[in-house]
PDB file of N, CA, C and O in Angstrom:
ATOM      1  N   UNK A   1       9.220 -25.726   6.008  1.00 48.00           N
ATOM      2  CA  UNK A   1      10.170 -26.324   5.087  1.00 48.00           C
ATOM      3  C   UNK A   1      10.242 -25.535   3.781  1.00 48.00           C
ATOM      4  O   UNK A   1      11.116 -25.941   3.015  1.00 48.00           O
ATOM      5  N   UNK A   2       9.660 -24.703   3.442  1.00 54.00           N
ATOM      6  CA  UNK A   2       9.277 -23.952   2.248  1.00 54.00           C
ATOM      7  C   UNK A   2      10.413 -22.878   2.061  1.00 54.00           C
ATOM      8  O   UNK A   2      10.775 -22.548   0.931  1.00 54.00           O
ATOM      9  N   UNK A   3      10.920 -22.385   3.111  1.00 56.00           N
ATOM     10  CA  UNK A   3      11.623 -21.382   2.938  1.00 56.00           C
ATOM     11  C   UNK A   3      13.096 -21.949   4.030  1.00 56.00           C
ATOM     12  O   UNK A   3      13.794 -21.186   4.697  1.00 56.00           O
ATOM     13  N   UNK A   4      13.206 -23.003   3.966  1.00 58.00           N
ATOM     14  CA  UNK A   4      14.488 -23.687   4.689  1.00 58.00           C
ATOM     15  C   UNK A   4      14.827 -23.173   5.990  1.00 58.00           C
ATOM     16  O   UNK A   4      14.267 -22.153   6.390  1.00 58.00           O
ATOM     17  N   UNK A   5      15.903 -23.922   6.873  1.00 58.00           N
ATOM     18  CA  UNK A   5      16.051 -24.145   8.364  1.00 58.00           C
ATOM     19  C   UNK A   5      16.745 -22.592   8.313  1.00 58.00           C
ATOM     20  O   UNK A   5      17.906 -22.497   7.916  1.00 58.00           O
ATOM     21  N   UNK A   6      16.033 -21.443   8.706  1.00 58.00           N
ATOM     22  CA  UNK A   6      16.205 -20.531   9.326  1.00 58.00           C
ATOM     23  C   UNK A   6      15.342 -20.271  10.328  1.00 58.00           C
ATOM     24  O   UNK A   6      14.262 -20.861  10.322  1.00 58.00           O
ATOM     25  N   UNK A   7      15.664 -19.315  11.402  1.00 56.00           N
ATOM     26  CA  UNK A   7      15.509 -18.332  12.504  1.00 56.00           C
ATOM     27  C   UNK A   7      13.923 -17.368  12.176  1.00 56.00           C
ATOM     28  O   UNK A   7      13.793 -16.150  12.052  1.00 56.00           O
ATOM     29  N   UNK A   8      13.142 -18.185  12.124  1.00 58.00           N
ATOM     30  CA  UNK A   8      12.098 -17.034  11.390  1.00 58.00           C
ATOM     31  C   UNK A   8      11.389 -16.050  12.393  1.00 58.00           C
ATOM     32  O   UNK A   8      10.647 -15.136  12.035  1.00 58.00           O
ATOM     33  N   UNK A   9      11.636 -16.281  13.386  1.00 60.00           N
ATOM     34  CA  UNK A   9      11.026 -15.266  14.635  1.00 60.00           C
ATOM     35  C   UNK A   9      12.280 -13.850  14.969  1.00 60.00           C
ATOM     36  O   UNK A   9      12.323 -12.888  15.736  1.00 60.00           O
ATOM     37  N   UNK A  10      12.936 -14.282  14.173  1.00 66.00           N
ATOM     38  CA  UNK A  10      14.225 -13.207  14.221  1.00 66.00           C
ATOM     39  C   UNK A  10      14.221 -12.052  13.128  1.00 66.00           C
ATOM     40  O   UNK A  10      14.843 -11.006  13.312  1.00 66.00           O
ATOM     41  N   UNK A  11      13.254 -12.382  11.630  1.00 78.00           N
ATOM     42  CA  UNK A  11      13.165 -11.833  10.426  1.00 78.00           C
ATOM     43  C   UNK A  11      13.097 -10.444  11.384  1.00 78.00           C
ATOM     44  O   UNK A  11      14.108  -9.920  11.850  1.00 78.00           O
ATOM     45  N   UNK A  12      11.563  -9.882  11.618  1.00 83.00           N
ATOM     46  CA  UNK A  12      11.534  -8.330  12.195  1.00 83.00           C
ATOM     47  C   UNK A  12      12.293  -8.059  13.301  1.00 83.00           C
ATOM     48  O   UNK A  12      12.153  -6.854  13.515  1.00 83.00           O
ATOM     49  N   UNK A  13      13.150  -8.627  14.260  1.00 86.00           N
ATOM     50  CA  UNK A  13      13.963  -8.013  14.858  1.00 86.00           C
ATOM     51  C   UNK A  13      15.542  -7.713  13.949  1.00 86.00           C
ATOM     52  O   UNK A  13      16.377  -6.856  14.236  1.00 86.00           O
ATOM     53  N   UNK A  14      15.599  -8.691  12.826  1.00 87.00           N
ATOM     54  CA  UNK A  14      16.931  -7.829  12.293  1.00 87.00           C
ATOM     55  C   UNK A  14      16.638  -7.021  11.157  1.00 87.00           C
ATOM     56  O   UNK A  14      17.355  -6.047  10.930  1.00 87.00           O
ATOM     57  N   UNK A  15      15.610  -7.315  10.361  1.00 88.00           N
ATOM     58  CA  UNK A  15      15.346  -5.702   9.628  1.00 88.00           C
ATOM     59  C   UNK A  15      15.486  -4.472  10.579  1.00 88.00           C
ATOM     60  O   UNK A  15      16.164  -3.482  10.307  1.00 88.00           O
ATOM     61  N   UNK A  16      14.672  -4.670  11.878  1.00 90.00           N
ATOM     62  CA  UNK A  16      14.473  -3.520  12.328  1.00 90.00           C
ATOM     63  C   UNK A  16      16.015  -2.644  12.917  1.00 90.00           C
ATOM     64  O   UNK A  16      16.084  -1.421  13.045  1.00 90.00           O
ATOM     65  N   UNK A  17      17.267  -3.725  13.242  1.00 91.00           N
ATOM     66  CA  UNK A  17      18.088  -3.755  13.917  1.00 91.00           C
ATOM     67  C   UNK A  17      19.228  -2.978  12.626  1.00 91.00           C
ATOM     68  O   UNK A  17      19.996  -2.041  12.842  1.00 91.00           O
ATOM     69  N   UNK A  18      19.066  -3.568  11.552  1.00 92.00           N
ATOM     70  CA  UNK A  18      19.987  -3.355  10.469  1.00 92.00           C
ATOM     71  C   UNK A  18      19.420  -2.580   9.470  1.00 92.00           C
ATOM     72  O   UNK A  18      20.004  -2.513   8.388  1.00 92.00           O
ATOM     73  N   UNK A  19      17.894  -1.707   9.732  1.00 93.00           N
ATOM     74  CA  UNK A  19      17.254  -0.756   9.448  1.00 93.00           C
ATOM     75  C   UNK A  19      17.480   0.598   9.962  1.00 93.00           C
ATOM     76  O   UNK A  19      17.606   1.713   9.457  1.00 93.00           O
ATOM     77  N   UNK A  20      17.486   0.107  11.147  1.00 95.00           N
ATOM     78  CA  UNK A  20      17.565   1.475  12.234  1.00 95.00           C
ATOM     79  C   UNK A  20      18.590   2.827  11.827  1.00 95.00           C
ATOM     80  O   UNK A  20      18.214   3.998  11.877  1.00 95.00           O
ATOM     81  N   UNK A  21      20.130   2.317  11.367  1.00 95.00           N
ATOM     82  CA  UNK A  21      21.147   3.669  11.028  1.00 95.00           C
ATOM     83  C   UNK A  21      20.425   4.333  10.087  1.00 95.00           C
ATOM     84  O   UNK A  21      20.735   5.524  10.092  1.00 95.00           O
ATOM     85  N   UNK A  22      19.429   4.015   9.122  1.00 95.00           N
ATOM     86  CA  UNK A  22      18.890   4.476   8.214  1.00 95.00           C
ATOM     87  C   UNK A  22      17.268   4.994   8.886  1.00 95.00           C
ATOM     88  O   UNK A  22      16.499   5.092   7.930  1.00 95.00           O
ATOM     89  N   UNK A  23      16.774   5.235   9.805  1.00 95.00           N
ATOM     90  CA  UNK A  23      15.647   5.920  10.313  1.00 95.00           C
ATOM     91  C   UNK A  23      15.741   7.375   9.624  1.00 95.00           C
ATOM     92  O   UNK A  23      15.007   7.602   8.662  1.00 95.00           O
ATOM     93  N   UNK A  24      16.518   8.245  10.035  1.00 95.00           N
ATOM     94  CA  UNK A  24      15.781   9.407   9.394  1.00 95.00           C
ATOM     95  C   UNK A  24      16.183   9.322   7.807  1.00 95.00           C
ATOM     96  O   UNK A  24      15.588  10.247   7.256  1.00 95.00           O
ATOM     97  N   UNK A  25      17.030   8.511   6.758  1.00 96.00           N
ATOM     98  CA  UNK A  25      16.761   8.985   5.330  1.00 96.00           C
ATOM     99  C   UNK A  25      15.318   8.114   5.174  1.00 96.00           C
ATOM    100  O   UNK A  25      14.467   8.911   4.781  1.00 96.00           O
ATOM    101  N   UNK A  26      14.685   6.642   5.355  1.00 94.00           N
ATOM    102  CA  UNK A  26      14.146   6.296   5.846  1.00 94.00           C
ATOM    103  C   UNK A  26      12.438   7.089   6.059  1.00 94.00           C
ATOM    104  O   UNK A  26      11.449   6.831   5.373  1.00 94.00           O
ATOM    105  N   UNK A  27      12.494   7.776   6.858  1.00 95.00           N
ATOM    106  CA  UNK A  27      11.289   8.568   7.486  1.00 95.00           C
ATOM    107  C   UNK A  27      11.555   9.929   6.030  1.00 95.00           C
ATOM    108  O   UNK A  27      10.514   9.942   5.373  1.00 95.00           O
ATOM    109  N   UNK A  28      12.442  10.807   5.530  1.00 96.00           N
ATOM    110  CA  UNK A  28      12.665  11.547   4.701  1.00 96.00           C
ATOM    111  C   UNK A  28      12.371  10.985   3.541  1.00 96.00           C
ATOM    112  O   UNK A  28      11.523  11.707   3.017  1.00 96.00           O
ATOM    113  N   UNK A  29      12.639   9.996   2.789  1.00 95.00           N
ATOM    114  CA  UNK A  29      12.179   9.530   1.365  1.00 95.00           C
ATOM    115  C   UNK A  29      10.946   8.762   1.194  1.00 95.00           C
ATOM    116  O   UNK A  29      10.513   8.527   0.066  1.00 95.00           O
ATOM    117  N   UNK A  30      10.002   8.117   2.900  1.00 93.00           N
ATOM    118  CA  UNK A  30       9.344   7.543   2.207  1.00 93.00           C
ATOM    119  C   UNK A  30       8.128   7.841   3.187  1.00 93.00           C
ATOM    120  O   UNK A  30       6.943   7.549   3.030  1.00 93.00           O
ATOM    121  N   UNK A  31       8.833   8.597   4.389  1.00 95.00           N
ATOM    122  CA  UNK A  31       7.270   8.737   5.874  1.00 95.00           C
ATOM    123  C   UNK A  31       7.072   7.161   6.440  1.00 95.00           C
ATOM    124  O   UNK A  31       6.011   6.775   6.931  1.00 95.00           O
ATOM    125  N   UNK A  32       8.188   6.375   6.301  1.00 95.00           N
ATOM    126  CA  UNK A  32       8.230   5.134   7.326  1.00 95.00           C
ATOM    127  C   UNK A  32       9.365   4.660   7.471  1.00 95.00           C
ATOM    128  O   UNK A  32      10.140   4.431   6.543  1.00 95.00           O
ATOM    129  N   UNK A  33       9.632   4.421   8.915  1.00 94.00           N
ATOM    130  CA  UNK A  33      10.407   3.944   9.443  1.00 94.00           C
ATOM    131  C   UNK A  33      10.796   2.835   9.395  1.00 94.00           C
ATOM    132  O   UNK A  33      10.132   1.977   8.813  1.00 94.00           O
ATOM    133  N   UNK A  34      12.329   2.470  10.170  1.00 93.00           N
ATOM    134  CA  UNK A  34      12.705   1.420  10.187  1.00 93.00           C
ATOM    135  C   UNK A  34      11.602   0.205  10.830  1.00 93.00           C
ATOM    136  O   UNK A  34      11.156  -0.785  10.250  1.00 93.00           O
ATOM    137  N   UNK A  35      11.367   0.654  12.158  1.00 93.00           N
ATOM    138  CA  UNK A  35      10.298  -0.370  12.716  1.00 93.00           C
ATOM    139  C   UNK A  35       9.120  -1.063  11.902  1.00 93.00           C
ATOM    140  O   UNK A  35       8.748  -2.231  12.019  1.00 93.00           O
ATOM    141  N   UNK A  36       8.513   0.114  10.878  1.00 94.00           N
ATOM    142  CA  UNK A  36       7.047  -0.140  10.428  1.00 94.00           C
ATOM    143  C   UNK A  36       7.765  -1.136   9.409  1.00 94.00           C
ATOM    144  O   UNK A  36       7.027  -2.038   9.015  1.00 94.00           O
ATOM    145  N   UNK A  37       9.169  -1.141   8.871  1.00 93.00           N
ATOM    146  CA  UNK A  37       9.293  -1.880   7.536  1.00 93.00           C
ATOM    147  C   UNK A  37       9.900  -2.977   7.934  1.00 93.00           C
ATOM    148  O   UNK A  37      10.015  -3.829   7.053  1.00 93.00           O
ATOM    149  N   UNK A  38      10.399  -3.283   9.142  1.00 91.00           N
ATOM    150  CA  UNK A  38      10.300  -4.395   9.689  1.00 91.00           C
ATOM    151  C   UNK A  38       9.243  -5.288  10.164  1.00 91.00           C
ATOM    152  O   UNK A  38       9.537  -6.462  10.390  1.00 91.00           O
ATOM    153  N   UNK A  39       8.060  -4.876  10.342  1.00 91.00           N
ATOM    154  CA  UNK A  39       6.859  -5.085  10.848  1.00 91.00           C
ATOM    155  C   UNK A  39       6.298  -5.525   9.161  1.00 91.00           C
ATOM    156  O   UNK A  39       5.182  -6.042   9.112  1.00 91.00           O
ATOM    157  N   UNK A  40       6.750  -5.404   8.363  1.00 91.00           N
ATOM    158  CA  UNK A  40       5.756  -5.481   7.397  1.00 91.00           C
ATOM    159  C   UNK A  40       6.384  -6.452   6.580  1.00 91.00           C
ATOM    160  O   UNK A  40       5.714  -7.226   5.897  1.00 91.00           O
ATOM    161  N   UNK A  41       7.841  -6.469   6.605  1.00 87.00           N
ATOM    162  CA  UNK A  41       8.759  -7.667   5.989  1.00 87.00           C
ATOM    163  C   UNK A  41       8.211  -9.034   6.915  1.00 87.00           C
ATOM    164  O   UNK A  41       7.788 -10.071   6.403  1.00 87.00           O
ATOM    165  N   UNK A  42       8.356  -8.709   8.763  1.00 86.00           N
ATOM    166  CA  UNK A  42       7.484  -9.921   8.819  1.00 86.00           C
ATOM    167  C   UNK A  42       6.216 -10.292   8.945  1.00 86.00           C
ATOM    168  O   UNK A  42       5.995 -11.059   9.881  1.00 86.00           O
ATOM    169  N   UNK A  43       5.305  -9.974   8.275  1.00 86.00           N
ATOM    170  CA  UNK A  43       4.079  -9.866   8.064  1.00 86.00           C
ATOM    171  C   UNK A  43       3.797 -10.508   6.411  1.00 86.00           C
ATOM    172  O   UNK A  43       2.752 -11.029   6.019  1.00 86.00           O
ATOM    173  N   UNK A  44       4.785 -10.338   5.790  1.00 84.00           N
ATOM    174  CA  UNK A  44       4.717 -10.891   4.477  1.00 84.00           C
ATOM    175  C   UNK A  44       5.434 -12.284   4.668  1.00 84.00           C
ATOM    176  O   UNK A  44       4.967 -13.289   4.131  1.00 84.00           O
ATOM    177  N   UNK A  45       6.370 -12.323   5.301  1.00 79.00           N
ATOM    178  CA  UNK A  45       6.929 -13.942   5.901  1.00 79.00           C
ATOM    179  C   UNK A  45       5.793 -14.687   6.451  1.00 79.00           C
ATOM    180  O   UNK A  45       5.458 -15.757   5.943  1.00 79.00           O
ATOM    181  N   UNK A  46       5.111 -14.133   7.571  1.00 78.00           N
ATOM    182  CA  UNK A  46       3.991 -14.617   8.084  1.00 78.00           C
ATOM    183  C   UNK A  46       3.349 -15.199   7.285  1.00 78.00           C
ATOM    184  O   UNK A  46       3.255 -16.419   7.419  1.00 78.00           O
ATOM    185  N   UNK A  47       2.608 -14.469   6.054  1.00 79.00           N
ATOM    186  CA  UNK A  47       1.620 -14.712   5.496  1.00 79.00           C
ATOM    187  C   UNK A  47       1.328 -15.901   4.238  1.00 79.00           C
ATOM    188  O   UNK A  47       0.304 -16.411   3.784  1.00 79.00           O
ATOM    189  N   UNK A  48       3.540 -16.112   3.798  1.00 74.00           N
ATOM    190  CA  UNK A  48       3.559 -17.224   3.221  1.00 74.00           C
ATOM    191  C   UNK A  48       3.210 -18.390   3.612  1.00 74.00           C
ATOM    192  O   UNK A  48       2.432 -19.218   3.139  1.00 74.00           O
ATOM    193  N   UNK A  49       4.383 -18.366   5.257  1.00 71.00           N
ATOM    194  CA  UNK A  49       4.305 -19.680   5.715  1.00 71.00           C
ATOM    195  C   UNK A  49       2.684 -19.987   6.584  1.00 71.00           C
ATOM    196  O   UNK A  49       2.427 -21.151   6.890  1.00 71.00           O
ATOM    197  N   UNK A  50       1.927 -19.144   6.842  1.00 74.00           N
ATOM    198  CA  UNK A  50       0.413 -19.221   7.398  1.00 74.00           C
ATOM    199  C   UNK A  50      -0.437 -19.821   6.290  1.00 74.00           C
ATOM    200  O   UNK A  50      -1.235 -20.758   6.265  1.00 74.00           O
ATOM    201  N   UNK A  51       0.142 -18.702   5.108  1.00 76.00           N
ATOM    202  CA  UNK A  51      -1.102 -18.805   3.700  1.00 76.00           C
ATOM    203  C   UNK A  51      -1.264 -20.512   3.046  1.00 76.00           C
ATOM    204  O   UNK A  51      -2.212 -21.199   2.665  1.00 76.00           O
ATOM    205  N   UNK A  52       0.079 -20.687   3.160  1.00 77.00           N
ATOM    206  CA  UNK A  52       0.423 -21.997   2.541  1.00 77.00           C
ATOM    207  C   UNK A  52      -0.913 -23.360   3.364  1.00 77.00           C
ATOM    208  O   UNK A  52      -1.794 -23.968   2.755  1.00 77.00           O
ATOM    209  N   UNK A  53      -0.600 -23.432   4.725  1.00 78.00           N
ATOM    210  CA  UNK A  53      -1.498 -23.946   5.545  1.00 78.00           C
ATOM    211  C   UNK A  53      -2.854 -23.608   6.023  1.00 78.00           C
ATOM    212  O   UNK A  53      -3.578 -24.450   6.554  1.00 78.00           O
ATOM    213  N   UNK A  54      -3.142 -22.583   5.867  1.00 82.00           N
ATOM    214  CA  UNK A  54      -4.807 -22.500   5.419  1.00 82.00           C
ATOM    215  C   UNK A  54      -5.349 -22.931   4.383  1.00 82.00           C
ATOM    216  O   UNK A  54      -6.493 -23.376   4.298  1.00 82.00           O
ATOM    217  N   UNK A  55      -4.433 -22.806   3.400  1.00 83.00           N
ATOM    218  CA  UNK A  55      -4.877 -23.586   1.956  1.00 83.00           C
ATOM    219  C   UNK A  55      -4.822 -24.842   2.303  1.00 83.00           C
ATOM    220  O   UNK A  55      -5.953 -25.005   2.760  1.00 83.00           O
ATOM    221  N   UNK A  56      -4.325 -25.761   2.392  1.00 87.00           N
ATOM    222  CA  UNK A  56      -4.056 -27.163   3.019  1.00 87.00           C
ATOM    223  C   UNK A  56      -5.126 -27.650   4.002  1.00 87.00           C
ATOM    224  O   UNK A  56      -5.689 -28.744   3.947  1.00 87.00           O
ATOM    225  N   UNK A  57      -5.335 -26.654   4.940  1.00 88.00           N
ATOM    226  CA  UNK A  57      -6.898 -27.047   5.633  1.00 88.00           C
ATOM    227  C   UNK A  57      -8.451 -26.647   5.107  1.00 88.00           C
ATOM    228  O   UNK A  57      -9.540 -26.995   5.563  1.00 88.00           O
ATOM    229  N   UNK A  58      -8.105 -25.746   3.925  1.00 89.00           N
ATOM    230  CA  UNK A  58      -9.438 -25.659   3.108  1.00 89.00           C
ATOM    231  C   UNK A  58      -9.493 -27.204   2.433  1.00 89.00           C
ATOM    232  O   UNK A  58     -10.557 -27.815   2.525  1.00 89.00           O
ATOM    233  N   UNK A  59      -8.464 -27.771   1.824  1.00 89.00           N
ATOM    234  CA  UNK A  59      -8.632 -28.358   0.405  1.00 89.00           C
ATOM    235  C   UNK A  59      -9.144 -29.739   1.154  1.00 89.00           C
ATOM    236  O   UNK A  59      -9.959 -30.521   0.665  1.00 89.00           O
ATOM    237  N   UNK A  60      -8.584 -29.863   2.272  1.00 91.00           N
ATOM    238  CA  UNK A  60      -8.995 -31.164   3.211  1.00 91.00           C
ATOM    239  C   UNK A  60     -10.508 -30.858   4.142  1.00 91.00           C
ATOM    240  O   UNK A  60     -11.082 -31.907   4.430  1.00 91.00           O
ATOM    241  N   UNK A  61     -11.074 -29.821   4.543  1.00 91.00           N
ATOM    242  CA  UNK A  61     -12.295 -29.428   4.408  1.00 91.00           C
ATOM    243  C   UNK A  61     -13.164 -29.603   3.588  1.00 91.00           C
ATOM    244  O   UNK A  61     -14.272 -29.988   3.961  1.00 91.00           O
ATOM    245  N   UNK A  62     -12.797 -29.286   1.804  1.00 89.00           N
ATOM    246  CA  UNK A  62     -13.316 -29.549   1.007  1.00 89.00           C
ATOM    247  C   UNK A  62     -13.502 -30.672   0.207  1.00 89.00           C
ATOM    248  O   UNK A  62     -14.406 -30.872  -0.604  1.00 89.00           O
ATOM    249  N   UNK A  63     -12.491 -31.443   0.531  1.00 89.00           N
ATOM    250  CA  UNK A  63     -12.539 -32.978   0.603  1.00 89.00           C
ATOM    251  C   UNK A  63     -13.307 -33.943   1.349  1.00 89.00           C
ATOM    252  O   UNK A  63     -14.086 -34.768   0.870  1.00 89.00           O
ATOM    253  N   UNK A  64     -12.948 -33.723   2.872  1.00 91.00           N
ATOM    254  CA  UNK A  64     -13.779 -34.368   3.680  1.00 91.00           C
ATOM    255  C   UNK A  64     -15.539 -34.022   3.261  1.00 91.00           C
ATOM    256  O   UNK A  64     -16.358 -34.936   3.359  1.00 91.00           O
ATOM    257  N   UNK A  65     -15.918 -32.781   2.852  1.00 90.00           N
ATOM    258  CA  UNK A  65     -17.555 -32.597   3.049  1.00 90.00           C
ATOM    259  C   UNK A  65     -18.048 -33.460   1.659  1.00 90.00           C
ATOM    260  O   UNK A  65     -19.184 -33.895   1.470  1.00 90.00           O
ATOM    261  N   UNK A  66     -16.580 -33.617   0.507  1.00 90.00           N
ATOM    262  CA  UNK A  66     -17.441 -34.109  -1.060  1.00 90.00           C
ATOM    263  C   UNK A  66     -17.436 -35.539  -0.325  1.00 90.00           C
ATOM    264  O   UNK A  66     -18.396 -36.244  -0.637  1.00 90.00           O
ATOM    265  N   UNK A  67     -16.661 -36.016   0.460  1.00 90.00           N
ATOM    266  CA  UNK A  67     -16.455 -37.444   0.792  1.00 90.00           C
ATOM    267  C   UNK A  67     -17.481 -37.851   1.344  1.00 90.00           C
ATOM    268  O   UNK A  67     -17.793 -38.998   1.024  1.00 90.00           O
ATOM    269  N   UNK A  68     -18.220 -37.278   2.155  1.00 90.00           N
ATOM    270  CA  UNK A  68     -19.553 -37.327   3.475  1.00 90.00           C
ATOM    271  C   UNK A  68     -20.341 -37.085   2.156  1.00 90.00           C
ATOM    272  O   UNK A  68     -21.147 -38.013   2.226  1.00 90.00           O
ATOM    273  N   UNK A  69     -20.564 -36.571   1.244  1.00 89.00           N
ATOM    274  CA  UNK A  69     -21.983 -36.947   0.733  1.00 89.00           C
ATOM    275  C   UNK A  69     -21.835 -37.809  -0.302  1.00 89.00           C
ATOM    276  O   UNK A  69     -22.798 -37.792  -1.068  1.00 89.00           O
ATOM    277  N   UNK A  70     -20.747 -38.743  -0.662  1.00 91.00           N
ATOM    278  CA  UNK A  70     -20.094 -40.018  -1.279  1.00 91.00           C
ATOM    279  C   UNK A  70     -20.860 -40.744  -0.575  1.00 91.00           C
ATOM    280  O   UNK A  70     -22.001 -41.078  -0.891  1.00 91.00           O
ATOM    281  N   UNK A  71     -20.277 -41.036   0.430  1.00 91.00           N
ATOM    282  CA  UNK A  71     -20.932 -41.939   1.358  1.00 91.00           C
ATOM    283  C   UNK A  71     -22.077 -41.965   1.753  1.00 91.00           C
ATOM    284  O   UNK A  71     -22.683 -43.036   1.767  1.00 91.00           O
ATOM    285  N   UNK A  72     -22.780 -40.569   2.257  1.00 87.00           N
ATOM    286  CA  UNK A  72     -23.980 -41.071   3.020  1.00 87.00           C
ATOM    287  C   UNK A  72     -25.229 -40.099   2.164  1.00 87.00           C
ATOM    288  O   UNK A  72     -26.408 -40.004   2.504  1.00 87.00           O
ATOM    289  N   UNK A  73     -24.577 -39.449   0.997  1.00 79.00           N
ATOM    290  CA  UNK A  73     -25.958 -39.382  -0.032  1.00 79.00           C
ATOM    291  C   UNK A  73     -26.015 -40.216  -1.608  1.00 79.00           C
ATOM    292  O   UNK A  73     -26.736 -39.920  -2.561  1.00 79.00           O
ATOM    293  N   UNK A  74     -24.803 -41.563  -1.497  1.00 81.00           N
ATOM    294  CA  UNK A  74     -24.705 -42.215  -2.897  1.00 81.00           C
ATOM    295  C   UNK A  74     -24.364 -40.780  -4.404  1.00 81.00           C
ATOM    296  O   UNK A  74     -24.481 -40.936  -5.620  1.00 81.00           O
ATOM    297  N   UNK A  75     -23.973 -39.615  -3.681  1.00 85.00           N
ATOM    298  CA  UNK A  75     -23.476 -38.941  -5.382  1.00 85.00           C
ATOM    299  C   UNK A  75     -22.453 -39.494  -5.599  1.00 85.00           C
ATOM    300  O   UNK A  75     -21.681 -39.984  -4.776  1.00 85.00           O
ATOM    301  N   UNK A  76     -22.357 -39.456  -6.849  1.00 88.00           N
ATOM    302  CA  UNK A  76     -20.801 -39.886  -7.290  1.00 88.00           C
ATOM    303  C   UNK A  76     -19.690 -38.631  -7.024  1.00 88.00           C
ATOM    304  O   UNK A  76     -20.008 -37.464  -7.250  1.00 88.00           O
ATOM    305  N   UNK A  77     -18.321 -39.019  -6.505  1.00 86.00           N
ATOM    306  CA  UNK A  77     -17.411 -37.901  -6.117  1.00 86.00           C
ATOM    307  C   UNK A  77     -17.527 -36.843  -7.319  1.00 86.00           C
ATOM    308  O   UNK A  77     -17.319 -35.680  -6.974  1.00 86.00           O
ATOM    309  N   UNK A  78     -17.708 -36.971  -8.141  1.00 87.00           N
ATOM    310  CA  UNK A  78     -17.623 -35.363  -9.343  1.00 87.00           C
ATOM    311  C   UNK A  78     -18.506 -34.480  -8.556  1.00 87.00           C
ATOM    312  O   UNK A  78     -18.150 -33.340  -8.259  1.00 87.00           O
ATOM    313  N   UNK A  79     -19.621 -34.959  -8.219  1.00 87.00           N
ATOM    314  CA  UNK A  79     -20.982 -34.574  -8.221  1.00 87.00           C
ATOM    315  C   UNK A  79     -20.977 -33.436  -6.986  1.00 87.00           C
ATOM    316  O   UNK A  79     -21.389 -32.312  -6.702  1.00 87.00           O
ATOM    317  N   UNK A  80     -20.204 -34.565  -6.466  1.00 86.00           N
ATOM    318  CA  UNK A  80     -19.702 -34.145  -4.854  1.00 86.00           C
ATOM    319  C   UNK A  80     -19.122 -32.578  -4.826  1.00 86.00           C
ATOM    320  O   UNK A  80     -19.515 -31.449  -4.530  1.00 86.00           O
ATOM    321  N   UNK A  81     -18.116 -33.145  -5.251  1.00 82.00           N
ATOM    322  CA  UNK A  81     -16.938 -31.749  -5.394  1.00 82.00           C
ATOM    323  C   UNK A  81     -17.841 -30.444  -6.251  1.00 82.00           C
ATOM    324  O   UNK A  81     -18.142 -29.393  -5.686  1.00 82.00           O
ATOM    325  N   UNK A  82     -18.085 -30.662  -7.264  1.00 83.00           N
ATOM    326  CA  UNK A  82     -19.143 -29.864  -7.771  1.00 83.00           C
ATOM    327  C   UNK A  82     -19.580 -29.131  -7.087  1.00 83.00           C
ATOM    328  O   UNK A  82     -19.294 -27.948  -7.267  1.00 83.00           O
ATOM    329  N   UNK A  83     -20.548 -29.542  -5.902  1.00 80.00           N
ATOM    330  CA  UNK A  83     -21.625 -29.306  -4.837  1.00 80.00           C
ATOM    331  C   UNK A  83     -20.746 -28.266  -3.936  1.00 80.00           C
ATOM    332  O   UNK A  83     -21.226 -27.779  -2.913  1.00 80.00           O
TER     333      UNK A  83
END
């Protein structure tokens, strides 16, 4: 939902597709190709919509463990989270 109702498995096939007429200025100004800079546009897409949800399962990891010693060692939650 972060980046709205698009096609996101399509990102590196149309860089690479609407990259391609440009392969050799491309490979001449920079030593990479259309493919690799498609590969890397979706790799940075990847990494939002992935990054976003690893964070989300740390913070609830790190929640659940201050919560378990709330409960079953009497610290108070500061103490917890602290820990």
């Amino acid at each position: 939902m972060i980046r709205g109702h698009r096609y996101k498995v399509l990102e590196k096939e149309f860089f690479r597709f609407v990259l391609a007429p440009l392969e050799a200025a491309l490979q001449n100004a920079y030593a990479v190709g259309a493919k690799d800079i498609a590969k890397g546009i979706q790799s940075i897409a990847d990494s939002f919509r992935g990054g976003y949800g690893d964070a989300i399962e740390k913070m609830h990891s790190g929640w659940s463990t201050a919560q378990a010693l709330v409960d079953g060692g009497g610290m108070s939650m500061a103490a917890a989270m602290g820990k």
